[in-house]
Short mmCIF file of C-alpha atoms in Angstrom, two decimals:
data_model
loop_
_atom_site.label_atom_id
_atom_site.label_comp_id
_atom_site.label_asym_id
_atom_site.label_seq_id
_atom_site.Cartn_x
_atom_site.Cartn_y
_atom_site.Cartn_z
CA UNK P 21 1.56 6.07 13.15
CA UNK P 22 -1.09 3.71 14.55
CA UNK P 23 -4.37 4.61 16.24
CA UNK P 24 -6.74 2.66 18.52
CA UNK P 25 -8.63 1.32 15.49
CA UNK P 26 -5.42 -0.29 14.15
CA UNK P 27 -5.20 2.22 11.34
CA UNK P 28 -1.55 2.43 10.36
CA UNK P 29 -1.12 5.90 8.91
CA UNK P 30 1.01 5.99 5.79
CA UNK P 31 4.08 8.10 6.53
CA UNK P 32 6.18 6.92 3.59
CA UNK P 33 6.48 9.25 0.60
CA UNK P 34 7.67 6.36 -1.57
CA UNK P 35 4.51 4.37 -0.79
CA UNK P 36 2.08 7.26 -1.32
CA UNK P 37 3.81 8.27 -4.57
CA UNK P 38 3.73 4.69 -5.89
CA UNK P 39 0.06 4.16 -5.00
CA UNK P 40 -1.21 7.46 -6.41
CA UNK P 41 0.80 6.84 -9.59
CA UNK P 42 -0.67 3.37 -9.98
CA UNK P 43 -4.18 4.69 -9.36
CA UNK P 44 -3.88 6.91 -12.42
CA UNK P 45 -5.63 10.22 -11.74
CA UNK P 46 -7.67 12.01 -14.43
CA UNK P 47 -9.90 15.05 -14.61
CA UNK P 48 -13.43 14.18 -13.55
CA UNK P 49 -12.45 11.27 -11.29
CA UNK P 50 -14.53 10.53 -8.20
CA UNK P 51 -12.20 8.99 -5.63
CA UNK P 52 -12.87 7.26 -2.31
CA UNK P 53 -10.42 7.18 0.59
CA UNK P 54 -12.18 4.75 2.97
CA UNK P 55 -9.85 5.23 5.96
CA UNK P 56 -8.46 8.68 5.33
CA UNK P 57 -6.40 9.10 8.51
CA UNK P 58 -4.35 12.29 8.26
CA UNK P 59 -5.02 12.76 4.55
CA UNK P 60 -1.65 11.63 3.20
CA UNK P 61 -3.14 10.01 0.08
CA UNK P 62 -5.50 12.94 -0.43
CA UNK P 63 -2.59 15.37 -0.42
CA UNK P 64 -0.79 13.24 -3.00
CA UNK P 65 -3.87 13.16 -5.24
CA UNK P 66 -4.38 16.92 -4.96
CA UNK P 67 -0.73 17.45 -5.91
CA UNK P 68 -1.59 15.96 -9.32
CA UNK P 69 -3.53 19.20 -10.04
CA UNK P 70 -6.49 17.38 -11.60
CA UNK P 71 -10.15 18.29 -11.28
CA UNK P 72 -11.34 15.49 -9.02
CA UNK P 73 -13.80 14.93 -6.18
CA UNK P 74 -12.64 12.99 -3.11
CA UNK P 75 -14.79 11.38 -0.41
CA UNK P 76 -12.64 11.11 2.72
CA UNK P 77 -14.08 8.73 5.33
CA UNK P 78 -12.83 7.81 8.78
CA UNK P 79 -14.27 6.51 12.04
CA UNK P 80 -11.71 8.21 14.29
CA UNK P 81 -12.68 11.58 15.82
CA UNK P 82 -9.07 12.77 15.91
CA UNK P 83 -8.56 11.92 12.25
CA UNK P 84 -11.79 13.68 11.26
CA UNK P 85 -10.69 16.79 13.16
CA UNK P 86 -7.38 16.86 11.27
CA UNK P 87 -9.10 16.28 7.92
CA UNK P 88 -11.69 18.98 8.48
CA UNK P 89 -9.04 21.55 9.34
CA UNK P 90 -6.97 20.63 6.27
CA UNK P 91 -9.77 20.56 3.72
CA UNK P 92 -12.42 22.88 5.14
CA UNK P 93 -11.83 25.37 2.31
CA UNK P 94 -11.63 22.74 -0.43
CA UNK P 95 -15.07 21.99 -1.94
CA UNK P 96 -13.61 19.01 -3.82
CA UNK P 97 -12.90 17.07 -0.61
CA UNK P 98 -15.92 15.81 1.33
CA UNK P 99 -14.92 14.68 4.85
CA UNK P 100 -17.34 12.36 6.66
CA UNK P 101 -17.11 10.62 10.03
CA UNK P 102 -18.54 7.15 9.46
CA UNK P 103 -17.90 3.43 9.68
CA UNK P 104 -16.97 2.58 6.09
CA UNK P 105 -18.14 -1.01 6.40
CA UNK P 106 -21.67 0.04 7.42
CA UNK P 107 -21.94 3.49 5.84
CA UNK P 108 -25.48 3.98 4.42
CA UNK P 109 -24.26 6.34 1.70
CA UNK P 110 -21.89 3.66 0.38
CA UNK P 111 -24.76 1.17 0.54
CA UNK P 112 -26.47 3.23 -2.15
CA UNK P 113 -23.45 2.79 -4.42
CA UNK P 114 -22.73 -0.82 -3.42
CA UNK P 115 -23.28 -3.28 -6.28
CA UNK P 116 -22.63 -6.32 -4.10
CA UNK P 117 -25.64 -6.14 -1.81
CA UNK P 118 -27.67 -8.82 -3.64
CA UNK P 119 -25.15 -11.63 -3.34
CA UNK P 120 -23.90 -10.51 0.06
CA UNK P 121 -27.40 -10.84 1.50
CA UNK P 122 -28.61 -13.92 -0.31
CA UNK P 123 -25.73 -16.38 -0.36
CA UNK P 124 -22.48 -17.41 1.21
CA UNK P 125 -20.98 -18.61 -2.06
CA UNK P 126 -19.98 -16.76 -5.20
CA UNK P 127 -22.20 -18.33 -7.86
CA UNK P 128 -21.51 -17.37 -11.46
CA UNK P 129 -24.95 -15.75 -11.85
CA UNK P 130 -24.33 -13.54 -8.84
CA UNK P 131 -20.85 -12.67 -10.05
CA UNK P 132 -22.39 -11.65 -13.36
CA UNK P 133 -24.74 -9.34 -11.47
CA UNK P 134 -21.76 -7.94 -9.59
CA UNK P 135 -20.30 -6.67 -12.85
CA UNK P 136 -23.47 -5.76 -14.72
CA UNK P 137 -24.37 -2.88 -12.41
CA UNK P 138 -22.84 0.54 -12.03
CA UNK P 139 -20.85 1.29 -8.92
CA UNK P 140 -19.96 4.93 -8.26
CA UNK P 141 -16.25 5.67 -7.84
CA UNK P 142 -13.66 5.76 -10.60
CA UNK P 143 -10.88 5.25 -8.08
CA UNK P 144 -10.27 4.00 -4.54
CA UNK P 145 -7.02 4.43 -2.65
CA UNK P 146 -6.29 3.52 0.92
CA UNK P 147 -4.56 1.82 3.78
CA UNK P 148 -7.45 0.16 5.65
CA UNK P 149 -7.13 -0.88 9.30
CA UNK P 150 -5.83 -4.36 10.06
CA UNK P 151 -5.04 -6.32 13.18
CA UNK P 152 -7.84 -4.79 15.27
CA UNK P 153 -9.83 -7.03 17.62
CA UNK P 154 -13.50 -7.24 16.66
CA UNK P 155 -15.83 -7.74 19.60
CA UNK P 156 -18.42 -10.47 19.25
CA UNK P 157 -21.36 -8.10 18.74
CA UNK P 158 -19.59 -6.36 15.87
CA UNK P 159 -18.61 -9.72 14.37
CA UNK P 160 -22.27 -10.73 14.35
CA UNK P 161 -23.16 -7.50 12.56
CA UNK P 162 -20.40 -8.01 10.01
CA UNK P 163 -21.47 -11.61 9.41
CA UNK P 164 -25.00 -10.48 8.61
CA UNK P 165 -23.85 -7.80 6.21
CA UNK P 166 -20.92 -9.65 4.64
CA UNK P 167 -22.33 -13.15 4.50
CA UNK P 168 -19.79 -15.92 3.99
CA UNK P 169 -16.77 -13.65 4.46
CA UNK P 170 -14.07 -13.84 7.13
CA UNK P 171 -14.90 -11.06 9.60
CA UNK P 172 -12.31 -11.40 12.37
CA UNK P 173 -9.88 -9.32 10.29
CA UNK P 174 -11.54 -6.37 8.56
CA UNK P 175 -8.93 -5.38 5.97
CA UNK P 176 -10.39 -7.96 3.58
CA UNK P 177 -13.89 -6.53 4.12
CA UNK P 178 -12.59 -3.06 3.29
CA UNK P 179 -11.16 -4.46 0.07
CA UNK P 180 -14.44 -6.19 -0.78
CA UNK P 181 -16.49 -3.13 0.13
CA UNK P 182 -14.36 -0.80 -1.97
CA UNK P 183 -14.38 -3.05 -5.04
CA UNK P 184 -18.17 -3.15 -4.75
CA UNK P 185 -18.47 0.65 -5.06
CA UNK P 186 -16.10 0.90 -8.05
CA UNK P 187 -17.43 1.62 -11.51
CA UNK P 188 -16.60 -0.87 -14.23
CA UNK P 189 -12.98 -0.13 -15.23
CA UNK P 190 -12.53 1.84 -12.02
CA UNK P 191 -9.16 1.38 -10.32
CA UNK P 192 -8.11 0.59 -6.78
CA UNK P 193 -4.75 0.74 -5.00
CA UNK P 194 -4.66 -0.67 -1.46
CA UNK P 195 -1.94 -1.41 1.05
CA UNK P 196 -2.84 -4.47 3.15
CA UNK P 197 -1.22 -7.57 4.70
CA UNK P 198 -0.29 -10.19 2.10
CA UNK P 199 -2.15 -12.97 3.94
CA UNK P 200 -5.16 -12.71 1.60
CA UNK P 201 -2.98 -14.24 -1.12
CA UNK P 202 -2.52 -17.52 0.74
CA UNK P 203 -4.67 -18.25 3.78
CA UNK P 204 -7.70 -20.52 3.62
CA UNK P 205 -10.22 -18.11 5.13
CA UNK P 206 -9.77 -15.72 2.19
CA UNK P 207 -10.54 -18.30 -0.53
CA UNK P 208 -13.82 -16.58 -1.48
CA UNK P 209 -12.18 -13.17 -1.61
CA UNK P 210 -9.51 -14.53 -3.96
CA UNK P 211 -12.21 -16.01 -6.18
CA UNK P 212 -13.90 -12.63 -6.50
CA UNK P 213 -10.61 -10.83 -7.17
CA UNK P 214 -9.62 -13.32 -9.85
CA UNK P 215 -13.01 -13.45 -11.58
CA UNK P 216 -14.15 -9.85 -11.31
CA UNK P 217 -11.05 -7.67 -11.34
CA UNK P 218 -7.95 -7.40 -13.44
CA UNK P 219 -5.14 -7.39 -10.90
CA UNK P 220 -2.48 -5.23 -12.48
CA UNK P 221 0.30 -5.49 -9.95
CA UNK P 222 1.10 -6.71 -6.45
CA UNK P 223 4.28 -5.68 -4.66
CA UNK P 224 5.19 -7.52 -1.45
CA UNK P 225 7.50 -5.94 1.11
CA UNK P 226 8.40 -6.01 4.83
CA UNK P 227 6.16 -4.12 7.23
CA UNK P 228 9.23 -2.27 8.52
CA UNK P 229 8.94 -0.03 5.43
CA UNK P 230 6.31 1.70 7.56
CA UNK P 231 8.24 3.83 10.10
CA UNK P 232 7.97 2.27 13.56
CA UNK P 233 5.94 -0.78 12.47
CA UNK P 234 6.96 -4.43 12.22
CA UNK P 235 4.67 -7.48 11.93
CA UNK P 236 6.02 -10.90 12.69
CA UNK P 237 3.22 -12.87 11.07
CA UNK P 238 3.22 -11.51 7.53
CA UNK P 239 4.48 -9.00 5.03
CA UNK P 240 2.55 -6.09 3.61
CA UNK P 241 1.62 -5.64 -0.02
CA UNK P 242 0.18 -3.05 -2.35
CA UNK P 243 -2.43 -4.40 -4.74
CA UNK P 244 -3.48 -2.39 -7.79
CA UNK P 245 -6.51 -3.62 -9.71
CA UNK P 246 -9.26 -2.62 -12.11
CA UNK P 247 -12.86 -3.79 -11.88
CA UNK P 248 -13.63 -5.72 -15.06
CA UNK P 249 -15.82 -8.23 -16.85
CA UNK P 250 -15.17 -11.87 -16.01
CA UNK P 251 -13.61 -12.87 -19.33
CA UNK P 252 -11.18 -9.96 -19.18
CA UNK P 253 -10.34 -10.87 -15.61
CA UNK P 254 -9.51 -14.53 -16.13
CA UNK P 255 -7.43 -13.75 -19.22
CA UNK P 256 -5.42 -11.15 -17.32
CA UNK P 257 -1.88 -11.74 -16.05
CA UNK P 258 -0.76 -10.36 -12.69
CA UNK P 259 2.70 -8.90 -12.21
CA UNK P 260 4.03 -9.68 -8.74
CA UNK P 261 7.26 -8.41 -7.20
CA UNK P 262 8.84 -9.31 -3.88
CA UNK P 263 12.24 -9.07 -2.19
CA UNK P 264 12.46 -5.28 -1.90
CA UNK P 265 15.14 -4.01 0.46
CA UNK P 266 14.02 -0.39 0.60
CA UNK P 267 10.90 1.55 -0.32
CA UNK P 268 12.83 3.78 -2.73
CA UNK P 269 12.85 0.82 -5.13
CA UNK P 270 9.09 1.30 -5.69
CA UNK P 271 9.91 4.39 -7.75
CA UNK P 272 11.90 2.21 -10.15
CA UNK P 273 8.69 0.34 -10.97
CA UNK P 274 6.95 3.59 -11.85
CA UNK P 275 9.88 4.68 -14.00
CA UNK P 276 10.16 1.22 -15.65
CA UNK P 277 13.80 1.10 -14.59
CA UNK P 278 15.72 -2.16 -14.34
CA UNK P 279 15.13 -3.64 -10.90
CA UNK P 280 17.89 -5.07 -8.68
CA UNK P 281 18.58 -8.76 -9.29
CA UNK P 282 17.45 -9.72 -5.78
CA UNK P 283 13.86 -8.63 -6.46
CA UNK P 284 11.82 -11.65 -7.57
CA UNK P 285 9.33 -11.17 -10.39
CA UNK P 286 6.36 -13.39 -11.21
CA UNK P 287 3.82 -13.19 -14.00
CA UNK P 288 0.73 -15.26 -13.13
CA UNK P 289 -2.33 -15.68 -15.32
CA UNK P 290 -5.47 -15.27 -13.25
CA UNK P 291 -7.11 -18.33 -14.79
CA UNK P 292 -4.15 -20.43 -13.63
CA UNK P 293 -4.31 -19.05 -10.10
CA UNK P 294 -8.02 -19.93 -10.09
CA UNK P 295 -7.07 -23.54 -10.83
CA UNK P 296 -4.79 -23.75 -7.78
CA UNK P 297 -6.20 -25.36 -4.62
CA UNK P 298 -8.21 -22.69 -2.74
CA UNK P 299 -7.26 -20.27 -5.58
CA UNK P 300 -4.00 -19.72 -3.71
CA UNK P 301 -1.24 -17.57 -5.19
CA UNK P 302 1.80 -19.82 -5.56
CA UNK P 303 5.23 -18.29 -6.07
CA UNK P 304 7.35 -21.21 -7.21
CA UNK P 305 8.86 -22.84 -10.27
CA UNK P 306 6.62 -24.76 -12.66
CA UNK P 307 7.60 -28.12 -11.22
CA UNK P 308 6.38 -27.20 -7.73
CA UNK P 309 3.23 -25.54 -9.09
CA UNK P 310 2.45 -28.69 -11.09
CA UNK P 311 3.07 -30.81 -8.01
CA UNK P 312 0.60 -28.80 -5.94
CA UNK P 313 -2.06 -28.86 -8.66
CA UNK P 314 -1.79 -32.46 -9.83
CA UNK P 315 -1.05 -34.54 -6.75
CA UNK P 316 -4.34 -36.14 -5.76
CA UNK P 317 -3.37 -37.33 -2.27
CA UNK P 318 -2.44 -34.92 0.51
CA UNK P 319 -0.92 -35.54 3.92
CA UNK P 320 -4.33 -35.05 5.51
CA UNK P 321 -5.56 -38.11 3.59
CA UNK P 322 -2.95 -40.45 5.07
CA UNK P 323 -2.46 -38.96 8.53
CA UNK P 324 -4.46 -37.25 11.25
CA UNK P 325 -3.06 -33.76 11.70
CA UNK P 326 -4.12 -32.13 14.97
CA UNK P 327 -3.31 -29.38 17.43
CA UNK P 328 -2.39 -30.12 21.02
CA UNK P 329 -3.38 -29.16 24.55
CA UNK P 330 -3.63 -25.85 26.45
CA UNK P 331 -3.82 -25.69 30.25
CA UNK P 332 -5.63 -22.35 30.36
CA UNK P 333 -2.90 -20.96 32.64
CA UNK P 334 0.54 -22.16 31.62
CA UNK P 335 2.59 -20.43 34.32
CA UNK P 336 0.40 -22.07 36.96
CA UNK P 337 0.36 -25.62 35.60
CA UNK P 338 3.64 -25.98 33.68
CA UNK P 339 7.17 -26.11 35.08
CA UNK P 340 10.56 -25.93 33.36
CA UNK P 341 13.36 -28.46 33.67
CA UNK P 342 15.73 -25.64 34.62
CA UNK P 343 16.16 -21.89 34.43
CA UNK P 344 18.30 -22.42 31.33
CA UNK P 345 15.33 -23.61 29.25
CA UNK P 346 14.45 -21.12 26.53
CA UNK P 347 11.31 -19.19 27.50
CA UNK P 348 11.42 -20.34 31.14
CA UNK P 349 11.76 -16.87 32.68
CA UNK P 350 8.29 -16.77 34.26
CA UNK P 351 8.06 -20.48 35.09
CA UNK P 352 8.96 -22.40 38.24
CA UNK P 353 11.57 -25.14 38.00
CA UNK P 354 10.27 -28.68 38.47
CA UNK P 355 11.06 -30.66 41.59
CA UNK P 356 12.21 -34.05 40.18
CA UNK P 357 10.35 -35.88 42.93
CA UNK P 358 7.07 -34.59 41.47
CA UNK P 359 7.65 -36.25 38.07
CA UNK P 360 5.64 -39.44 37.50
CA UNK P 361 5.26 -42.05 34.80
CA UNK P 362 1.61 -41.77 33.77
CA UNK P 363 -0.06 -42.11 30.39
CA UNK P 364 -3.72 -41.82 31.32
CA UNK P 365 -5.93 -39.07 29.93
CA UNK P 366 -7.59 -39.05 33.36
CA UNK P 367 -4.34 -38.23 35.14
CA UNK P 368 -2.54 -39.81 38.10
CA UNK P 369 -5.28 -40.83 40.55
CA UNK P 370 -3.14 -41.67 43.56
CA UNK P 371 -1.29 -38.34 43.95
CA UNK P 372 -2.39 -34.86 44.99
CA UNK P 373 0.18 -33.21 42.72
CA UNK P 374 2.04 -34.86 39.86
CA UNK P 375 3.82 -33.81 36.66
CA UNK P 376 4.63 -35.58 33.40
CA UNK P 377 6.97 -34.64 30.53
CA UNK P 378 5.31 -32.19 28.15
CA UNK P 379 6.22 -31.20 24.59
CA UNK P 380 5.87 -27.45 24.48
CA UNK P 381 8.68 -26.15 22.29
CA UNK P 382 10.55 -26.78 19.06
CA UNK P 383 13.27 -29.41 18.95
CA UNK P 384 16.93 -28.43 18.69
CA UNK P 385 17.47 -31.18 16.12
CA UNK P 386 15.59 -33.12 13.48
CA UNK P 387 14.02 -36.56 14.03
CA UNK P 388 14.34 -36.74 17.84
CA UNK P 389 14.12 -34.52 20.89
CA UNK P 390 17.34 -34.69 22.84
CA UNK P 391 15.96 -33.68 26.25
CA UNK P 392 12.86 -32.96 28.32
CA UNK P 393 12.45 -29.22 28.85
CA UNK P 394 8.90 -28.94 30.17
CA UNK P 395 6.53 -30.70 32.57
CA UNK P 396 2.78 -30.28 32.94
CA UNK P 397 0.71 -30.97 36.02
CA UNK P 398 -1.18 -34.24 35.52
CA UNK P 399 -2.81 -35.45 38.74
CA UNK P 400 -6.42 -36.52 38.26
CA UNK P 401 -7.93 -33.51 40.04
CA UNK P 402 -6.03 -31.10 37.80
CA UNK P 403 -6.85 -33.05 34.63
CA UNK P 404 -10.53 -32.88 35.59
CA UNK P 405 -10.09 -29.12 35.90
CA UNK P 406 -8.58 -28.94 32.38
CA UNK P 407 -11.56 -30.81 30.98
CA UNK P 408 -14.07 -28.45 32.59
CA UNK P 409 -12.32 -25.09 32.43
CA UNK P 410 -13.49 -22.71 29.68
CA UNK P 411 -10.01 -21.32 29.08
CA UNK P 412 -8.29 -24.70 28.86
CA UNK P 413 -8.35 -26.76 25.67
CA UNK P 414 -8.37 -30.48 26.36
CA UNK P 415 -8.62 -31.05 22.62
CA UNK P 416 -7.74 -34.07 20.47
CA UNK P 417 -7.07 -36.05 23.65
CA UNK P 418 -7.30 -39.35 21.75
CA UNK P 419 -3.82 -38.50 20.42
CA UNK P 420 -2.24 -37.83 23.81
CA UNK P 421 0.46 -40.41 24.62
CA UNK P 422 0.32 -41.83 21.08
CA UNK P 423 3.29 -42.26 18.76
CA UNK P 424 3.42 -39.57 16.12
CA UNK P 425 5.37 -36.68 14.67
CA UNK P 426 5.57 -33.16 16.03
CA UNK P 427 6.40 -29.86 14.36
CA UNK P 428 6.19 -26.38 15.88
CA UNK P 429 3.24 -24.26 14.77
CA UNK P 430 5.42 -21.15 14.62
CA UNK P 431 7.34 -21.40 11.38
CA UNK P 432 11.10 -21.14 11.09
CA UNK P 433 13.29 -21.09 7.99
CA UNK P 434 14.07 -24.78 8.60
CA UNK P 435 11.32 -26.96 10.04
CA UNK P 436 12.53 -29.67 12.41
CA UNK P 437 10.10 -32.55 12.75
CA UNK P 438 10.59 -34.93 15.65
CA UNK P 439 9.28 -38.22 16.95
CA UNK P 440 6.69 -38.04 19.77
CA UNK P 441 6.21 -41.12 21.94
CA UNK P 442 4.05 -41.41 25.06
CA UNK P 443 3.78 -37.63 25.48
CA UNK P 444 1.16 -34.91 25.72
CA UNK P 445 1.88 -32.02 23.37
CA UNK P 446 1.07 -28.33 23.61
CA UNK P 447 -1.24 -26.36 21.29
CA UNK P 448 1.90 -24.73 19.86
CA UNK P 449 2.79 -28.14 18.39
CA UNK P 450 1.09 -29.72 15.38
CA UNK P 451 0.86 -33.49 15.79
CA UNK P 452 0.93 -35.79 12.75
CA UNK P 453 -0.32 -39.34 13.30
CA UNK P 454 -0.09 -41.67 10.27
CA UNK P 455 -3.18 -43.80 9.71
CA UNK P 456 -0.87 -46.60 8.54
CA UNK P 457 1.69 -46.85 11.33
CA UNK P 458 4.20 -48.54 9.02
CA UNK P 459 4.50 -45.17 7.25
CA UNK P 460 5.59 -43.31 10.41
CA UNK P 461 9.28 -43.19 9.51
CA UNK P 462 8.61 -42.18 5.92
CA UNK P 463 6.37 -39.28 6.94
CA UNK P 464 8.91 -38.24 9.58
CA UNK P 465 11.52 -38.16 6.83
CA UNK P 466 9.18 -36.19 4.56
CA UNK P 467 8.62 -33.53 7.18
CA UNK P 468 12.37 -33.10 7.58
CA UNK P 469 13.12 -32.93 3.85
CA UNK P 470 14.14 -29.83 1.94
CA UNK P 471 11.40 -30.27 -0.66
CA UNK P 472 8.59 -30.46 1.92
CA UNK P 473 10.11 -27.55 3.83
CA UNK P 474 9.96 -25.56 0.59
CA UNK P 475 6.38 -26.65 -0.12
CA UNK P 476 5.21 -25.69 3.38
CA UNK P 477 6.55 -22.17 2.90
CA UNK P 478 4.91 -21.94 -0.53
CA UNK P 479 1.50 -23.16 0.67
CA UNK P 480 1.46 -20.55 3.42
CA UNK P 481 4.32 -18.03 3.54
CA UNK P 482 3.03 -16.49 6.79
CA UNK P 483 4.44 -17.28 10.23
CA UNK P 484 2.09 -20.18 11.06
CA UNK P 485 2.29 -23.93 10.38
CA UNK P 486 -1.31 -24.55 11.45
CA UNK P 487 -2.75 -28.04 11.08
CA UNK P 488 -5.04 -27.07 8.19
CA UNK P 489 -2.07 -26.07 6.03
CA UNK P 490 0.04 -29.10 6.97
CA UNK P 491 -2.85 -31.29 5.76
CA UNK P 492 -2.46 -29.77 2.28
CA UNK P 493 1.10 -31.04 1.75
CA UNK P 494 1.16 -33.30 -1.34
CA UNK P 495 1.80 -36.93 -0.40
CA UNK P 496 3.67 -39.14 -2.83
CA UNK P 497 4.65 -42.65 -1.82
CA UNK P 498 7.63 -44.41 -3.44
CA UNK P 499 8.15 -48.06 -4.29
CA UNK P 500 8.15 -50.47 -1.37
CA UNK P 501 11.90 -50.98 -1.79
CA UNK P 502 12.65 -47.26 -1.51
CA UNK P 503 10.13 -46.90 1.31
CA UNK P 504 11.91 -49.62 3.28
CA UNK P 505 15.31 -48.03 2.67
CA UNK P 506 14.14 -44.65 3.93
CA UNK P 507 12.42 -46.21 6.94
CA UNK P 508 15.53 -48.19 7.89
CA UNK P 509 17.72 -45.10 7.61
CA UNK P 510 15.34 -43.17 9.87
CA UNK P 511 15.54 -46.00 12.41
CA UNK P 512 19.33 -45.70 12.38
CA UNK P 513 19.16 -41.93 12.90
CA UNK P 514 16.78 -42.31 15.85
CA UNK P 515 18.81 -45.12 17.43
CA UNK P 516 22.25 -43.58 16.95
CA UNK P 517 21.64 -39.86 17.38
CA UNK P 518 22.94 -39.78 20.94
CA UNK P 519 25.96 -41.99 20.29
CA UNK P 520 27.61 -40.92 17.04
CA UNK P 521 28.93 -37.65 15.70
CA UNK P 522 26.75 -35.05 14.01
CA UNK P 523 28.65 -35.43 10.73
CA UNK P 524 27.55 -39.05 10.34
CA UNK P 525 23.95 -38.17 11.19
CA UNK P 526 24.09 -35.35 8.65
CA UNK P 527 25.26 -37.78 5.96
CA UNK P 528 22.29 -40.07 6.64
CA UNK P 529 19.88 -37.11 6.63
CA UNK P 530 21.32 -35.90 3.32
CA UNK P 531 20.90 -39.37 1.83
CA UNK P 532 17.21 -39.42 2.81
CA UNK P 533 16.74 -35.89 1.53
CA UNK P 534 18.17 -36.80 -1.85
CA UNK P 535 15.82 -39.78 -2.15
CA UNK P 536 12.74 -37.72 -1.25
CA UNK P 537 13.70 -34.96 -3.67
CA UNK P 538 13.88 -37.61 -6.39
CA UNK P 539 10.49 -39.03 -5.39
CA UNK P 540 8.81 -35.62 -5.52
CA UNK P 541 10.49 -33.89 -8.42
CA UNK P 542 11.21 -36.81 -10.74
CA UNK P 543 8.27 -39.09 -10.01
CA UNK P 544 5.59 -36.56 -9.04
CA UNK P 545 3.56 -36.71 -12.26
CA UNK P 546 3.58 -40.51 -12.29
CA UNK P 547 2.55 -40.68 -8.64
CA UNK P 548 -0.24 -38.13 -9.15
CA UNK P 549 -1.97 -40.20 -11.83
#
């Protein structure tokens, strides 16, 4: 169940049982439930028949009403309507206030202070809200209180807040999106987790394990941790599991039963995760991990990686080639007489209405686009409107009509990179423009290779291929002889794609892929030096 605050109430017995078991409940515990909802976790804790005190907080009037009715006669459950992130009572327990107010970086001295003071709770359990839109006034308030943290998505702030009110050796079990493990904006949060908590276990699973819920952009995870001293934290190893097919399998972890073979298991030392770029959790074999750590040149060093253009009102300014184009349901079909040949960022000056080919969607094949599916209005009056309109994004216009490489921002299992020539590209496309134009074919081949496809998914397993993550791809350049061979083969693919059978093209693509795999996995250490 979901409410207006994007609190997803936990209706899975397997999840609540797993989390309460991992929390470890003892007589005398003081436990916080920061987004108590309907009290599912509280009920599970009370079922343990231990002498505990529980603070149950929620911002939702309906949830508070339910909680008060359930626990009105229980003196061990204190129900309070409050905003957990700003609650003044929690401020009294919060050991993080000094560094939150004074700095936007986690300096070692401040981290030492973080662990040298008391906290209050021996345990925190919860399923904080995520996915809720934060209005700009609230964002400003959050920025002032949680300096240097990412405030557009509050689940990470709930995690930070709840760690800050834990006693030393206090435990926390949270269910949250897994994006904090990978994405750039949570780098500081990862640093704190790795330096100031012992992460015991993380289990990653599909959001559909929640009845009636499914996210397209990420999985969910349950993180169990213990607040600790720094040395204990960095020496700790995290157990991570992913690949679950049903929530019942969580109980096998509690029982220490043998897990199904399809569930992947990783054991990562926190000090090693700290040494990864942006302290990112990397789930890969040692060869790939070494490649990511040791390669000194990234794609962003040798190419400009940018996002494309947005009209501000696509159904008004964009037309489809036909009704058969994927996603064309709400778009008008282009009149061919309106299509012009124009490559000016000021638009066609001699026409009242004109359209040019527009790259708006993924390609159906690698290396080239086989057809034009979309057209964008490009007369000078309309282009002037794009430049002035607040909703439109006439961004990175110096790359419009240039020769480069395009990949869709929305990730698929197999990324298909394609050549862009003399085209404007949509904001849903990431454009890659080599600084050395003689490397165009090689980088096009890289972006279509199995090894780079694998690396992209490791760098950021979420649904997005945003430009900032594409920039992080390790770049290794082969000998000039091998570079020429790859470039010549790419030329053949581009020239012959429309005239020869797919089997022959596939053979050439496989040949390139084999060469790039060799470059990256056999020569990576040499190239990184």
